[in-house]
PDB file of C-alpha atoms in Angstrom:
ATOM      1  CA  ARG S   1      14.281  26.846   0.417  1.00 71.00           C
ATOM      2  CA  PHE S   2      10.775  25.345   0.357  1.00 80.00           C
ATOM      3  CA  ALA S   3       7.699  26.668   2.146  1.00 83.00           C
ATOM      4  CA  PRO S   4       6.066  24.316   4.675  1.00 86.00           C
ATOM      5  CA  SER S   5       3.410  22.050   3.219  1.00 88.00           C
ATOM      6  CA  ILE S   6       0.028  22.203   4.937  1.00 91.00           C
ATOM      7  CA  ASN S   7      -1.970  18.958   4.595  1.00 93.00           C
ATOM      8  CA  THR S   8      -5.693  18.757   5.185  1.00 96.00           C
ATOM      9  CA  GLY S   9      -7.986  15.840   4.555  1.00 96.00           C
ATOM     10  CA  LYS S  10     -11.245  14.053   5.107  1.00 97.00           C
ATOM     11  CA  GLU S  11     -12.130  10.386   5.403  1.00 97.00           C
ATOM     12  CA  LEU S  12     -15.506   8.713   5.572  1.00 98.00           C
ATOM     13  CA  GLY S  13     -15.587   5.046   6.348  1.00 98.00           C
ATOM     14  CA  VAL S  14     -17.415   2.157   7.864  1.00 98.00           C
ATOM     15  CA  LYS S  15     -16.080  -0.856   9.726  1.00 97.00           C
ATOM     16  CA  PHE S  16     -18.276  -3.796  10.629  1.00 95.00           C
ATOM     17  CA  LYS S  17     -18.335  -7.474  11.622  1.00 96.00           C
ATOM     18  CA  PRO S  18     -20.828  -9.369   9.451  1.00 94.00           C
ATOM     19  CA  ALA S  19     -19.921 -12.681  11.143  1.00 93.00           C
ATOM     20  CA  PRO S  20     -17.743 -13.907  14.022  1.00 93.00           C
ATOM     21  CA  GLY S  21     -14.076 -13.814  13.023  1.00 93.00           C
ATOM     22  CA  THR S  22     -14.749 -11.450  10.094  1.00 97.00           C
ATOM     23  CA  ASP S  23     -13.871  -7.751   9.940  1.00 98.00           C
ATOM     24  CA  LEU S  24     -14.609  -5.503   6.954  1.00 98.00           C
ATOM     25  CA  ARG S  25     -13.626  -1.863   6.380  1.00 98.00           C
ATOM     26  CA  LEU S  26     -14.505   0.516   3.563  1.00 98.00           C
ATOM     27  CA  ALA S  27     -13.324   4.137   3.391  1.00 98.00           C
ATOM     28  CA  VAL S  28     -13.243   6.996   0.901  1.00 98.00           C
ATOM     29  CA  TRP S  29     -10.818   9.827   1.494  1.00 98.00           C
ATOM     30  CA  ARG S  30      -9.299  13.028   0.128  1.00 98.00           C
ATOM     31  CA  GLN S  31      -6.105  14.871   1.044  1.00 97.00           C
ATOM     32  CA  ASP S  32      -5.036  18.327  -0.137  1.00 96.00           C
ATOM     33  CA  ALA S  33      -1.476  19.621   0.288  1.00 94.00           C
ATOM     34  CA  THR S  34       0.056  23.031  -0.282  1.00 92.00           C
ATOM     35  CA  ASP S  35       3.664  23.277  -1.462  1.00 88.00           C
ATOM     36  CA  GLU S  36       4.226  19.503  -1.406  1.00 87.00           C
ATOM     37  CA  VAL S  37       7.848  18.425  -1.659  1.00 84.00           C
ATOM     38  CA  ALA S  38       9.258  15.073  -2.829  1.00 80.00           C
ATOM     39  CA  ASN S  39      12.679  13.795  -1.814  1.00 75.00           C
ATOM     40  CA  MET S  40      14.570  12.003  -4.579  1.00 72.00           C
ATOM     41  CA  PRO S  41      16.988   9.631  -2.789  1.00 67.00           C
ATOM     42  CA  ALA S  42      18.422   8.262  -6.066  1.00 69.00           C
ATOM     43  CA  THR S  43      19.652  11.703  -7.124  1.00 77.00           C
ATOM     44  CA  GLY S  44      20.016  13.363  -3.723  1.00 77.00           C
ATOM     45  CA  THR S  45      17.679  16.162  -4.763  1.00 79.00           C
ATOM     46  CA  THR S  46      14.369  17.591  -3.597  1.00 79.00           C
ATOM     47  CA  VAL S  47      11.545  18.522  -5.979  1.00 78.00           C
ATOM     48  CA  GLY S  48       8.735  20.986  -5.297  1.00 80.00           C
ATOM     49  CA  LEU S  49       5.424  19.521  -6.445  1.00 84.00           C
ATOM     50  CA  GLY S  50       3.243  22.530  -5.655  1.00 87.00           C
ATOM     51  CA  GLU S  51      -0.387  22.132  -4.627  1.00 92.00           C
ATOM     52  CA  THR S  52      -1.618  18.512  -4.829  1.00 94.00           C
ATOM     53  CA  ARG S  53      -4.804  16.558  -4.258  1.00 96.00           C
ATOM     54  CA  ARG S  54      -5.130  12.845  -3.528  1.00 96.00           C
ATOM     55  CA  LYS S  55      -8.416  10.930  -3.535  1.00 98.00           C
ATOM     56  CA  GLY S  56      -8.922   7.286  -2.789  1.00 98.00           C
ATOM     57  CA  LEU S  57     -10.940   4.265  -1.799  1.00 98.00           C
ATOM     58  CA  ASP S  58      -9.704   1.627   0.666  1.00 98.00           C
ATOM     59  CA  VAL S  59     -11.246  -1.832   1.121  1.00 98.00           C
ATOM     60  CA  GLN S  60     -10.017  -4.296   3.754  1.00 98.00           C
ATOM     61  CA  ALA S  61     -11.251  -7.700   4.898  1.00 98.00           C
ATOM     62  CA  SER S  62      -9.935 -10.202   7.388  1.00 98.00           C
ATOM     63  CA  MET S  63     -11.591 -13.484   8.265  1.00 97.00           C
ATOM     64  CA  ARG S  64     -11.027 -16.745  10.039  1.00 96.00           C
ATOM     65  CA  ILE S  65     -12.099 -19.717   7.947  1.00 94.00           C
ATOM     66  CA  GLY S  66     -12.686 -22.702  10.165  1.00 93.00           C
ATOM     67  CA  GLU S  67     -10.230 -23.425  12.955  1.00 92.00           C
ATOM     68  CA  ARG S  68      -7.009 -23.299  10.959  1.00 96.00           C
ATOM     69  CA  ILE S  69      -7.135 -20.639   8.235  1.00 97.00           C
ATOM     70  CA  ASP S  70      -6.799 -16.843   8.479  1.00 97.00           C
ATOM     71  CA  LEU S  71      -7.276 -14.752   5.343  1.00 98.00           C
ATOM     72  CA  SER S  72      -6.779 -11.018   4.914  1.00 98.00           C
ATOM     73  CA  LEU S  73      -7.191  -8.851   1.825  1.00 98.00           C
ATOM     74  CA  SER S  74      -6.778  -5.148   1.135  1.00 98.00           C
ATOM     75  CA  HIS S  75      -7.081  -3.033  -1.976  1.00 98.00           C
ATOM     76  CA  SER S  76      -6.534   0.713  -2.293  1.00 98.00           C
ATOM     77  CA  LEU S  77      -7.343   2.870  -5.282  1.00 98.00           C
ATOM     78  CA  GLN S  78      -5.932   6.370  -5.391  1.00 97.00           C
ATOM     79  CA  LYS S  79      -5.514   9.288  -7.717  1.00 97.00           C
ATOM     80  CA  ALA S  80      -2.859  11.895  -6.954  1.00 95.00           C
ATOM     81  CA  GLU S  81      -2.913  15.050  -9.079  1.00 95.00           C
ATOM     82  CA  VAL S  82      -1.040  18.310  -9.192  1.00 93.00           C
ATOM     83  CA  VAL S  83      -3.529  21.145  -8.716  1.00 92.00           C
ATOM     84  CA  SER S  84      -1.170  24.063  -9.261  1.00 89.00           C
ATOM     85  CA  ALA S  85       2.566  24.033 -10.091  1.00 82.00           C
ATOM     86  CA  PHE S  86       4.987  24.980 -12.849  1.00 77.00           C
ATOM     87  CA  THR S  87       8.290  23.539 -14.034  1.00 74.00           C
ATOM     88  CA  ALA S  88      11.446  25.680 -14.159  1.00 70.00           C
ATOM     89  CA  GLU S  89      10.685  26.160 -17.878  1.00 77.00           C
ATOM     90  CA  GLY S  90       7.206  27.552 -17.107  1.00 79.00           C
ATOM     91  CA  LEU S  91       5.214  24.438 -18.096  1.00 80.00           C
ATOM     92  CA  SER S  92       2.018  24.063 -16.033  1.00 85.00           C
ATOM     93  CA  LEU S  93       1.789  20.724 -14.236  1.00 86.00           C
ATOM     94  CA  ALA S  94      -1.875  21.188 -13.277  1.00 90.00           C
ATOM     95  CA  GLY S  95      -3.851  18.015 -13.950  1.00 91.00           C
ATOM     96  CA  ARG S  96      -0.736  15.811 -14.165  1.00 92.00           C
ATOM     97  CA  GLU S  97      -0.333  12.822 -11.869  1.00 93.00           C
ATOM     98  CA  VAL S  98       2.009  13.124  -8.906  1.00 92.00           C
ATOM     99  CA  PHE S  99       5.034  11.043  -9.906  1.00 89.00           C
ATOM    100  CA  SER S 100       5.960   7.854  -8.009  1.00 90.00           C
ATOM    101  CA  THR S 101       2.348   7.334  -6.913  1.00 93.00           C
ATOM    102  CA  PRO S 102       0.721   4.085  -8.101  1.00 96.00           C
ATOM    103  CA  ARG S 103      -3.026   4.117  -8.818  1.00 97.00           C
ATOM    104  CA  HIS S 104      -3.617   0.870  -6.919  1.00 98.00           C
ATOM    105  CA  ILE S 105      -2.001  -1.190  -4.159  1.00 98.00           C
ATOM    106  CA  SER S 106      -3.210  -4.670  -3.123  1.00 98.00           C
ATOM    107  CA  ASN S 107      -2.242  -7.160  -0.409  1.00 98.00           C
ATOM    108  CA  VAL S 108      -3.363 -10.689   0.401  1.00 98.00           C
ATOM    109  CA  SER S 109      -2.280 -13.012   3.196  1.00 98.00           C
ATOM    110  CA  LEU S 110      -3.224 -16.613   3.935  1.00 98.00           C
ATOM    111  CA  ASP S 111      -2.080 -18.405   7.109  1.00 97.00           C
ATOM    112  CA  TYR S 112      -2.717 -22.085   7.674  1.00 98.00           C
ATOM    113  CA  ARG S 113      -2.141 -23.651  11.099  1.00 96.00           C
ATOM    114  CA  LEU S 114      -1.154 -27.187  10.169  1.00 94.00           C
ATOM    115  CA  ALA S 115      -0.740 -28.257  13.823  1.00 92.00           C
ATOM    116  CA  ASP S 116       0.008 -26.591  17.166  1.00 91.00           C
ATOM    117  CA  ARG S 117       3.673 -26.125  16.265  1.00 95.00           C
ATOM    118  CA  TRP S 118       3.458 -25.745  12.433  1.00 97.00           C
ATOM    119  CA  ARG S 119       2.220 -22.732  10.458  1.00 97.00           C
ATOM    120  CA  LEU S 120       2.298 -22.185   6.678  1.00 98.00           C
ATOM    121  CA  GLY S 121       1.843 -18.787   5.081  1.00 98.00           C
ATOM    122  CA  LEU S 122       1.468 -17.164   1.696  1.00 98.00           C
ATOM    123  CA  GLN S 123       1.542 -13.411   1.150  1.00 98.00           C
ATOM    124  CA  GLY S 124       1.022 -11.410  -2.013  1.00 98.00           C
ATOM    125  CA  ARG S 125       1.567  -7.743  -2.882  1.00 98.00           C
ATOM    126  CA  ALA S 126       0.823  -5.810  -6.039  1.00 98.00           C
ATOM    127  CA  GLN S 127       0.900  -2.219  -7.186  1.00 97.00           C
ATOM    128  CA  GLY S 128       0.242  -0.386 -10.410  1.00 97.00           C
ATOM    129  CA  SER S 129       2.774   1.453 -12.537  1.00 96.00           C
ATOM    130  CA  TYR S 130       3.388   5.153 -11.986  1.00 95.00           C
ATOM    131  CA  PHE S 131       4.935   8.113 -13.756  1.00 92.00           C
ATOM    132  CA  ILE S 132       8.580   8.775 -12.926  1.00 88.00           C
ATOM    133  CA  ASP S 133       8.709  12.481 -13.780  1.00 84.00           C
ATOM    134  CA  ASN S 134       6.743  15.648 -12.982  1.00 84.00           C
ATOM    135  CA  ALA S 135       5.554  16.226 -16.536  1.00 85.00           C
ATOM    136  CA  ASN S 136       4.398  12.585 -16.957  1.00 90.00           C
ATOM    137  CA  THR S 137       6.331  12.281 -20.231  1.00 91.00           C
ATOM    138  CA  GLN S 138       8.858   9.520 -19.428  1.00 92.00           C
ATOM    139  CA  GLY S 139       6.325   6.686 -19.190  1.00 93.00           C
ATOM    140  CA  LYS S 140       5.033   4.568 -16.329  1.00 95.00           C
ATOM    141  CA  PHE S 141       7.140   2.043 -14.447  1.00 95.00           C
ATOM    142  CA  GLY S 142       7.217   0.248 -11.107  1.00 94.00           C
ATOM    143  CA  GLY S 143       4.172  -2.025 -11.348  1.00 96.00           C
ATOM    144  CA  PHE S 144       4.633  -5.460  -9.820  1.00 97.00           C
ATOM    145  CA  VAL S 145       3.017  -8.578  -8.373  1.00 97.00           C
ATOM    146  CA  LEU S 146       5.045 -10.536  -5.795  1.00 97.00           C
ATOM    147  CA  PHE S 147       4.353 -13.572  -3.637  1.00 98.00           C
ATOM    148  CA  ASP S 148       6.233 -14.774  -0.563  1.00 98.00           C
ATOM    149  CA  ALA S 149       5.842 -18.045   1.341  1.00 98.00           C
ATOM    150  CA  ASN S 150       6.873 -19.073   4.819  1.00 97.00           C
ATOM    151  CA  VAL S 151       6.926 -22.096   7.110  1.00 98.00           C
ATOM    152  CA  ARG S 152       7.212 -21.723  10.881  1.00 97.00           C
ATOM    153  CA  TYR S 153       7.957 -24.419  13.446  1.00 97.00           C
ATOM    154  CA  LYS S 154       7.410 -23.336  17.027  1.00 96.00           C
ATOM    155  CA  LEU S 155      10.155 -24.752  19.281  1.00 95.00           C
ATOM    156  CA  SER S 156       8.703 -23.171  22.434  1.00 94.00           C
ATOM    157  CA  GLU S 157       6.507 -20.242  23.477  1.00 92.00           C
ATOM    158  CA  ARG S 158       9.457 -17.895  22.893  1.00 95.00           C
ATOM    159  CA  MET S 159      11.348 -19.471  20.008  1.00 96.00           C
ATOM    160  CA  SER S 160      10.606 -20.669  16.488  1.00 96.00           C
ATOM    161  CA  LEU S 161      12.390 -21.695  13.331  1.00 97.00           C
ATOM    162  CA  ASP S 162      11.263 -19.920  10.182  1.00 97.00           C
ATOM    163  CA  LEU S 163      11.899 -20.560   6.511  1.00 97.00           C
ATOM    164  CA  GLN S 164      10.955 -17.756   4.127  1.00 97.00           C
ATOM    165  CA  ILE S 165      10.924 -17.762   0.353  1.00 97.00           C
ATOM    166  CA  LYS S 166      10.730 -14.233  -1.042  1.00 96.00           C
ATOM    167  CA  ASN S 167       9.657 -13.155  -4.527  1.00 93.00           C
ATOM    168  CA  LEU S 168       8.191 -16.446  -5.680  1.00 88.00           C
TER     169      LEU S 168
END
């Protein structure tokens, strides 16, 4: 029913260690797809998106702060556009955003080693809103910011007790 989608892309990036225990990564990228298809699990249907182009920037950092703290951060910016496609009614979708694709996604994680057996953690995730339809007429939804916390007590080398609090 749908033709195969051929995906091609390029990425240019740099990864370096400015200090011991610190890793940084920066990348710019682009991906082109022919005949892209999206599965719609909520409706049990498949939608042809046509020719699409995604461009983005990724930034990542991880670092050890002192003896007890590990911090990691990531942020991705992306733009996903339809290059060439038409709706069943003949409306051109060229220049419209690919639905269900947020413009930004961010993550942060902080781990604190309280003692040899105790570890505390905090994680955060965020993403921007996105269009929910091909024509980009139904508005943007789906943006969120969430935080989770956890406490771990190590009973032995192979066993631990964990308490997690999701969606703080």
